[in-house]
Coordinates of C-alpha atoms in Angstrom, one line a residue:
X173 CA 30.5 -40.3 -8.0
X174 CA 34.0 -39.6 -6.8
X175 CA 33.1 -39.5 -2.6
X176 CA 37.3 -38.6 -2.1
X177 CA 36.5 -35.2 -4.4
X178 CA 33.7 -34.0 -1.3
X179 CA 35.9 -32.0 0.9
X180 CA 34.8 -28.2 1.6
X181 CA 38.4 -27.4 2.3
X182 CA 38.8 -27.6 -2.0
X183 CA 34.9 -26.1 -3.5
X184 CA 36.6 -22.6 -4.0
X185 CA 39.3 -23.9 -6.0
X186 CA 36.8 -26.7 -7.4
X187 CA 34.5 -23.6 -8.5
X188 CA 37.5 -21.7 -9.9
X189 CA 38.2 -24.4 -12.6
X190 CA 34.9 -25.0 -13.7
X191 CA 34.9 -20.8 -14.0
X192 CA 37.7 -21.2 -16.7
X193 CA 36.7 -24.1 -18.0
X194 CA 32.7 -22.8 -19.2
X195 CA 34.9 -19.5 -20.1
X196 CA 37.6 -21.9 -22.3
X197 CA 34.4 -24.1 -24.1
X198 CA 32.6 -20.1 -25.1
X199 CA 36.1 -18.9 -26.4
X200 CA 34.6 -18.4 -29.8
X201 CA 31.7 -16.2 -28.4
X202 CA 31.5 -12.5 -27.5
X203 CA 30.5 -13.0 -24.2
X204 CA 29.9 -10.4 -21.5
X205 CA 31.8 -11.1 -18.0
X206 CA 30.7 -14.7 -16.0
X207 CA 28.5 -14.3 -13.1
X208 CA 29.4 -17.2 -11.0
X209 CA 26.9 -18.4 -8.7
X210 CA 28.7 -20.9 -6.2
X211 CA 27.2 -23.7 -3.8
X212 CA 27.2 -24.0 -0.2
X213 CA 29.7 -27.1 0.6
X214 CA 27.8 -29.3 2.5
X215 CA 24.6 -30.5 2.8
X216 CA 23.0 -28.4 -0.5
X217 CA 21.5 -31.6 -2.5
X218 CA 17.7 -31.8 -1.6
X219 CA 17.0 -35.0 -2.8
X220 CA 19.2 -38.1 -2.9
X221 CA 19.1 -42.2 -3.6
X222 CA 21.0 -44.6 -1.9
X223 CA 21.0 -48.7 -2.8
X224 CA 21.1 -50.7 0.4
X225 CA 23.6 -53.4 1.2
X226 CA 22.2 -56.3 3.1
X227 CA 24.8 -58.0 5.5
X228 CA 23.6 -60.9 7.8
X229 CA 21.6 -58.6 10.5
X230 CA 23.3 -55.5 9.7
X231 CA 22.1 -53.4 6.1
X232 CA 23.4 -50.0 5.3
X233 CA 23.2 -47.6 2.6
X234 CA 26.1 -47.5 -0.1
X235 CA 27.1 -45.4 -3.6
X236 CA 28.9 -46.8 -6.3
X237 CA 32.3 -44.7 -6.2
X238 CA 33.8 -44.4 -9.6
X239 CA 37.6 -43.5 -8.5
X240 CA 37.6 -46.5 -6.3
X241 CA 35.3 -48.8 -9.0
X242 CA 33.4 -50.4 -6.0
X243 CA 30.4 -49.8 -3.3
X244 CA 31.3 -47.3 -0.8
X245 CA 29.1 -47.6 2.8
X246 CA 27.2 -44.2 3.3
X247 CA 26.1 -43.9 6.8
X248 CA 25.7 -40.0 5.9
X249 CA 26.5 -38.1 2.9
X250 CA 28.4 -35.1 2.9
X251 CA 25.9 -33.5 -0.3
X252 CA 22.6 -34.7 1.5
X253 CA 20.3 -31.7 3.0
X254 CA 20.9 -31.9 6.9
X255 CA 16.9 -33.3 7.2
X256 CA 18.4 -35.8 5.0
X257 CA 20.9 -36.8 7.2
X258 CA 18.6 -36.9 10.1
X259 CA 16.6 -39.0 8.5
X260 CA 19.1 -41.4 7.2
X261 CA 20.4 -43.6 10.4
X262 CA 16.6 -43.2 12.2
X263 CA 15.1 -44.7 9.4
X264 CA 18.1 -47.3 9.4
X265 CA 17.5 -48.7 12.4
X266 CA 13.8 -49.2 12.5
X267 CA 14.2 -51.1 9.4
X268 CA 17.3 -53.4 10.6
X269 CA 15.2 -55.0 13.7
X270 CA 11.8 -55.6 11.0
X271 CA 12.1 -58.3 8.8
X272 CA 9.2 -57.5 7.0
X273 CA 10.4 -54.2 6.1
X274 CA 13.7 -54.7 4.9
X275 CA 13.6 -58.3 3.1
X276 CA 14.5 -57.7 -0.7
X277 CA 14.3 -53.8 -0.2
X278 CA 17.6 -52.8 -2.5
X279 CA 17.0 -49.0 -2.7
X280 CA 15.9 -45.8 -0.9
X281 CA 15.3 -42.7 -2.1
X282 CA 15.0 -39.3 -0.1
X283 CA 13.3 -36.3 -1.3
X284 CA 13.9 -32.8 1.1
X285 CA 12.6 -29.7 1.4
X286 CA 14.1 -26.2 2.5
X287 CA 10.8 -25.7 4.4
X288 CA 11.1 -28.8 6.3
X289 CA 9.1 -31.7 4.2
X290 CA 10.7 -34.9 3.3
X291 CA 9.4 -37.8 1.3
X292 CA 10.8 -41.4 1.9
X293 CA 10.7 -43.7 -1.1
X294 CA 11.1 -47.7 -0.1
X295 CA 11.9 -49.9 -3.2
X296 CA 11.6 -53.7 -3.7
X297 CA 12.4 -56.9 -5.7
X298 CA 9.2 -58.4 -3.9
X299 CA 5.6 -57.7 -4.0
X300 CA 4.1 -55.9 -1.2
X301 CA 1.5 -57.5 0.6
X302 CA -1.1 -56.6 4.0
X303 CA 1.3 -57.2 6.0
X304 CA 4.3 -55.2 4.6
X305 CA 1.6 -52.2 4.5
X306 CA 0.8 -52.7 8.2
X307 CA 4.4 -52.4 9.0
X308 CA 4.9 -49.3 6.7
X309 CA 1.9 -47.8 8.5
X310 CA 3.6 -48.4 11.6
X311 CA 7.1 -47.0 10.7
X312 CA 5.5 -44.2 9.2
X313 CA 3.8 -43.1 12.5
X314 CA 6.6 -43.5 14.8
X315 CA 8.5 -41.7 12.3
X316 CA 6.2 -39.1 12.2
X317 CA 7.0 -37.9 15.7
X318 CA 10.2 -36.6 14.6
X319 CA 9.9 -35.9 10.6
X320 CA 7.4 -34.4 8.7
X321 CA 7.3 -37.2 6.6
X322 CA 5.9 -39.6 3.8
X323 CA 6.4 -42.4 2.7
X324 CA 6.1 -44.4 -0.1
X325 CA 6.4 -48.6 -1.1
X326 CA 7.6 -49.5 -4.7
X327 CA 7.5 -52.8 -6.3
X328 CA 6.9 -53.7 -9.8
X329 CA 4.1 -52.2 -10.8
X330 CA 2.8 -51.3 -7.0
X331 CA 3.3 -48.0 -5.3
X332 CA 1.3 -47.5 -1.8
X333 CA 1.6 -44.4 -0.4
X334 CA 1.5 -43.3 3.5
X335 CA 0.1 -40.3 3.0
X336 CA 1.3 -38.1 0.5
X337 CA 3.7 -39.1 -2.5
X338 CA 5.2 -35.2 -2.8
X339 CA 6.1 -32.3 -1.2
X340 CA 5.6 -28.4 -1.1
X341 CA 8.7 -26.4 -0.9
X342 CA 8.8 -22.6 -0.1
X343 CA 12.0 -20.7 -1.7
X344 CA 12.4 -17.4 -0.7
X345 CA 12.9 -15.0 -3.5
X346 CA 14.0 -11.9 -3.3
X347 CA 11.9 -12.0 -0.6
X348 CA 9.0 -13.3 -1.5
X349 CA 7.9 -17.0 -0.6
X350 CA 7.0 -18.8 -3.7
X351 CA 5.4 -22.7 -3.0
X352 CA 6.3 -25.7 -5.5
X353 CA 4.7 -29.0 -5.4
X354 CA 7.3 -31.4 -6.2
X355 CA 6.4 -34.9 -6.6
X356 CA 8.4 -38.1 -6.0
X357 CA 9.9 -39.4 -9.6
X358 CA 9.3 -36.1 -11.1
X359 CA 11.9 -33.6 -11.9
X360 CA 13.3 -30.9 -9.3
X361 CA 16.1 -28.5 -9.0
X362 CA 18.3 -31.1 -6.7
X363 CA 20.6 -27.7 -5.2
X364 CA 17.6 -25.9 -3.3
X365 CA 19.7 -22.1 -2.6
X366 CA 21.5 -22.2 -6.2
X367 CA 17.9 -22.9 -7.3
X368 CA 16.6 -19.8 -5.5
X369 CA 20.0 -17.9 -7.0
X370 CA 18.6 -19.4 -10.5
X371 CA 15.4 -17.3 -10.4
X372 CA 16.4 -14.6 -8.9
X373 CA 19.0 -14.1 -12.0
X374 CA 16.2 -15.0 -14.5
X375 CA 13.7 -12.0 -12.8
X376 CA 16.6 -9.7 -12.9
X377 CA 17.8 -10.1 -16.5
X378 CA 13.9 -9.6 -17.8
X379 CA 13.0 -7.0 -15.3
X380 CA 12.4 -4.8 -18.0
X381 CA 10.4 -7.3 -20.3
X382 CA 7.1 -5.6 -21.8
X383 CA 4.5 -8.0 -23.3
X384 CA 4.1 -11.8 -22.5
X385 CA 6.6 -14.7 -22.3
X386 CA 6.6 -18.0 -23.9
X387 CA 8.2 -20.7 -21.9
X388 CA 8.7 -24.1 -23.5
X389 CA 10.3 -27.4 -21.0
X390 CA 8.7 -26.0 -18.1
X391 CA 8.3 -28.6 -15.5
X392 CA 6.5 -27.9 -12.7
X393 CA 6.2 -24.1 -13.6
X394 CA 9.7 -23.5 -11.3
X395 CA 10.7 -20.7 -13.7
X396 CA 7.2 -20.0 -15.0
X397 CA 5.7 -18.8 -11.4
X398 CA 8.7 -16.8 -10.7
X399 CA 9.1 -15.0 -14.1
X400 CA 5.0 -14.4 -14.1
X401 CA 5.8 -11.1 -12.4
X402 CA 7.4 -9.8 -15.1
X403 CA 4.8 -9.9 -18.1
X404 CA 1.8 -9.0 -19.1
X405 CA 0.8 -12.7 -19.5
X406 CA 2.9 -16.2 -20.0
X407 CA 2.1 -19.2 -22.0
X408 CA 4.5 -22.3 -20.9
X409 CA 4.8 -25.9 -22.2
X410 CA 5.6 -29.2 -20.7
X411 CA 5.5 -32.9 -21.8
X412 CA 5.3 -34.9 -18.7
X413 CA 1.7 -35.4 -17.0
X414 CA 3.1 -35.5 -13.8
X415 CA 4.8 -32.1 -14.1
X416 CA 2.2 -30.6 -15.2
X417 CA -0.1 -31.3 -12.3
X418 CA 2.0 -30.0 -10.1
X419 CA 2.2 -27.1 -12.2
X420 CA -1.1 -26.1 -12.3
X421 CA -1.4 -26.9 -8.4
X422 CA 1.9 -24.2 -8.1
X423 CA -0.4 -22.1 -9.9
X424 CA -3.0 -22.2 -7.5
X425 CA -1.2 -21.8 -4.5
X426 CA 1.0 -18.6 -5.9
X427 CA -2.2 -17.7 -6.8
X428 CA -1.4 -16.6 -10.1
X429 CA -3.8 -15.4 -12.7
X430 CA -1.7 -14.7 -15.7
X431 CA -0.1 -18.8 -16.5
X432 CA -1.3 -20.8 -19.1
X433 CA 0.3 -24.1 -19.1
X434 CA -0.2 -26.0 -22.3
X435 CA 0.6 -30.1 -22.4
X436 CA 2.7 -30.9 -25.5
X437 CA 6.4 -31.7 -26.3
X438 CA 8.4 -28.6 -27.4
X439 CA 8.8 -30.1 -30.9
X440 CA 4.9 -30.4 -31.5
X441 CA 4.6 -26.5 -29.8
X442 CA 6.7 -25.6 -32.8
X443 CA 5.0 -27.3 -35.3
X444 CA 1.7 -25.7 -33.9
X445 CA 3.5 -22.2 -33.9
X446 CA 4.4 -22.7 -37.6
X447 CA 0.8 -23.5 -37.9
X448 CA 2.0 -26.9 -39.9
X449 CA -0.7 -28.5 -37.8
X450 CA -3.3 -28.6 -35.9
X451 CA -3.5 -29.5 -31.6
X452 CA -6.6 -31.0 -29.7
X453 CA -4.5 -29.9 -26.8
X454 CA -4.7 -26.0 -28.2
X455 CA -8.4 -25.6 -29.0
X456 CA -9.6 -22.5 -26.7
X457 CA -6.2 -21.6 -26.6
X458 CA -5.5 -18.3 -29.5
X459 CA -1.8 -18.2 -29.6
X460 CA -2.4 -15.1 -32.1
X461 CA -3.4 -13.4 -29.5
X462 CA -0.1 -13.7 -27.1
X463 CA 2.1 -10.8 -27.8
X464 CA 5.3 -13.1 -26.7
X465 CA 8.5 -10.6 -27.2
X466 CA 10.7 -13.0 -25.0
X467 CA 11.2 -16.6 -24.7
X468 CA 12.6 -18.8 -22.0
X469 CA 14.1 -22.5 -22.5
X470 CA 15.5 -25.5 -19.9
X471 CA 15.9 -28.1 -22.3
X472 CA 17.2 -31.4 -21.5
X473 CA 21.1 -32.4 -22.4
X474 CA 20.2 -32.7 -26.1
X475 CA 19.4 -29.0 -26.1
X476 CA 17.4 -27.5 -29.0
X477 CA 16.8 -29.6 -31.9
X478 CA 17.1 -27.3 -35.5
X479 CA 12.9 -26.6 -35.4
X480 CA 13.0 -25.4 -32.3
X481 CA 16.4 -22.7 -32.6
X482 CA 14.4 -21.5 -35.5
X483 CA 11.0 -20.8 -33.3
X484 CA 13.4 -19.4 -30.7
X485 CA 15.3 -16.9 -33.0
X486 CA 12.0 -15.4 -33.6
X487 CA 11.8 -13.4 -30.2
X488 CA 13.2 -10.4 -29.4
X489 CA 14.8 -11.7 -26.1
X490 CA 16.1 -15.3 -25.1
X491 CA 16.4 -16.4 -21.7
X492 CA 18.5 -20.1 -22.0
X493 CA 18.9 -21.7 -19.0
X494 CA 21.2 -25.5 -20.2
X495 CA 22.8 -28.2 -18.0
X496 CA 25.1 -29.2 -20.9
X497 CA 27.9 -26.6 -22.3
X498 CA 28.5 -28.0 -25.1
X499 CA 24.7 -28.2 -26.6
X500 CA 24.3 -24.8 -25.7
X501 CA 27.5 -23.7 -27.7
X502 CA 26.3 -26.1 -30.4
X503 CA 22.7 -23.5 -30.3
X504 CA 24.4 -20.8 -29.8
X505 CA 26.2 -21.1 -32.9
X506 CA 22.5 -20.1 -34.8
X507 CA 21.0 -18.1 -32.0
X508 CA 24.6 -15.6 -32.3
X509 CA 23.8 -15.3 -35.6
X510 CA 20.9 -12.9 -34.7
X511 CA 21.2 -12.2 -31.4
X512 CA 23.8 -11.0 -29.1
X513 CA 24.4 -12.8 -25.7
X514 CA 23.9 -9.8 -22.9
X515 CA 24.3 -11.9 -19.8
X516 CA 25.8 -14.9 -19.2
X517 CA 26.0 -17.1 -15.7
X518 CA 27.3 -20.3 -14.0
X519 CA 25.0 -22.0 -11.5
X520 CA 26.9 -24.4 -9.6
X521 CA 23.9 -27.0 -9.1
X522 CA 26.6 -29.9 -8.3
X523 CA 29.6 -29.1 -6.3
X524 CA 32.2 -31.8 -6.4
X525 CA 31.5 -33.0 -9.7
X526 CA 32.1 -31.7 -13.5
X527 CA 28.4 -31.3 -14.1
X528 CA 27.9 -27.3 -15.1
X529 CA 24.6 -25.1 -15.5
X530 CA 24.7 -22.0 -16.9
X531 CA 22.5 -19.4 -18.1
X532 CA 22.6 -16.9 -21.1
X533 CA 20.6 -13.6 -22.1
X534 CA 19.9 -13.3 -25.2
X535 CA 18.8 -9.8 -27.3
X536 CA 18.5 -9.6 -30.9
X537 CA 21.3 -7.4 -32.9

């Protein structure tokens, strides 16, 4: 991470050249005019790790700054959510003072909430024992006046947990309050407002959508919950076991009645969709009977693997959200092939950075 990039005084012109540069990469595509979604400049990352220098009595948090090519001392973080930076030096100084607490602790991680939640993660090169958990107990407590907060102890192969090891955030969405369970380790939109701007563009390019939606990389239902508004019904996938607790617990408490969730790996949803075999996973489930006229995709850097453009060329409308340009322009080199791309987005997750997410709408010619 460049820390030098982080000044507010440059995001607009930062913004700007990652505008023409997602526009320079899609050159060789008819696309329809960027909508640029932009960051605020400070304090838009909800969750954030920090390894922790030890110094005779004094320890700190520090990043590894890649212009500079050493440790840079963080004693707050321009990116961090403010409720980070709260947290950040109170935590610090209980922990200096208690040797128990801090001996061999090398890393902390912080995960925030727009609704006021955060989630403390302490990790270790030593195992923890009764006494470290008294401590934690302790820290957790006093903490607790002035956070609403949990914390969690890692070691290898320990994790004790004071009380809860997630969180549930609220986004408002076009008004409406939406709840995610977000879990510590698992997978979460880091930039909580572009997030919110996210979904709000998904809804409003399948505001129109008739029959039922297949999602596939769903996580913890982020996209699925919001987008259930739209359709008649929606089936969504999702590999990790984690994720797809939450999910189902996002379910609950957006009381929504019309989300399957289905635990499988894209790749194996295809082959079960080409009927080239048969899923434990699917029995009860009749995917006949899902009249799916658009699909919606968040794959991971890799993008789509061949299998899977094929099942997704198959629907009438494609909703692609990527964090890599260039495996999207790699898939959308088949998907342009039958479809046209309608809308077309950037989603600046990560100010300061060259990391890009855009989103594309997809109809069929």
């Amino acid at each position: 991470m460049n820390l030098a990039a982080m000044d507010p005084k440059t995001y607009d012109a930062q913004l700007e050249g990652k505008r023409i540069k997602l526009e320079h990469i899609f050159t060789d595509f008819d696309t329809p005019r960027l909508e640029i979604f932009g960051s605020e400049t400070a304090h838009y990352r909800m969750r954030c790790e920090f390894r922790i220098w030890h110094d005779g009595d004094d320890m700190y948090y520090y990043m590894f700054d890649k212009a500079l090519d050493s440790k840079v001392r963080c004693d707050q973080f321009l990116p961090a959510s403010k409720l980070i930076n709260e947290m950040m030096p109170a935590l610090i100084e209980e922990l200096k003072p208690n040797t128990t607490l801090r001996h061999r602790l090398f890393q902390i991680d912080f995960l925030s909430t727009l609704s006021g939640e955060i989630l403390v993660s302490l990790l270790y090169h030593k195992q923890l024992d009764q006494q470290w958990e008294a401590e934690a107990k302790a820290l957790k407590n006093k903490l607790a006046s002035r956070f609403k907060v949990n914390l969690i102890g890692r070691a290898r192969k320990q994790k004790l947990i004071f009380d809860k090891d997630f969180v549930v955030e609220t986004l408002s969405v076009n008004g409406n309050l939406l709840h995610y369970h977000q879990i510590e380790n698992s997978f979460t939109q880091p930039n909580g407002k572009v997030s919110v701007k996210m979904l709000e563009w998904a809804i409003d390019v399948t505001k129109n959508s008739t029959g039922d939606l297949l999602e596939l990389y769903c996580g913890n239902g982020n996209f699925s919950i919001a987008l259930a508004q739209n359709f008649d019904r929606v089936l969504a996938t999702e590999l990790a076991k984690p994720s797809v607790q939450s999910a189902q617990y996002n379910i609950e408490i957006n009381n929504i009645d019309n989300l399957q969730i289905i635990r499988m790996s894209a790749e194996d949803f295809t082959d079960a969709m080409a009927k080239k075999r048969s899923f434990r996973r699917l029995e009860g489930i009749d995917l006949d009977s899902y009249n799916c006229n658009t699909i919606f995709v968040d794959p991971p850097r890799a993008g789509l693997d061949s299998n899977t453009v094929k099942l997704v060329q198959g629907y009438e409308r494609i909703v692609y959200i990527s964090c890599n340009p260039n495996t999207l322009t790699e898939n959308l080199a088949e998907l342009t092939k039958t479809h046209n791309v309608t809308r077309f987005a950037l989603f600046d997750q990560f100010p300061y950075t060259d990391h890009m997410e855009s989103g594309v709408f997809l109809e069929r010619k």
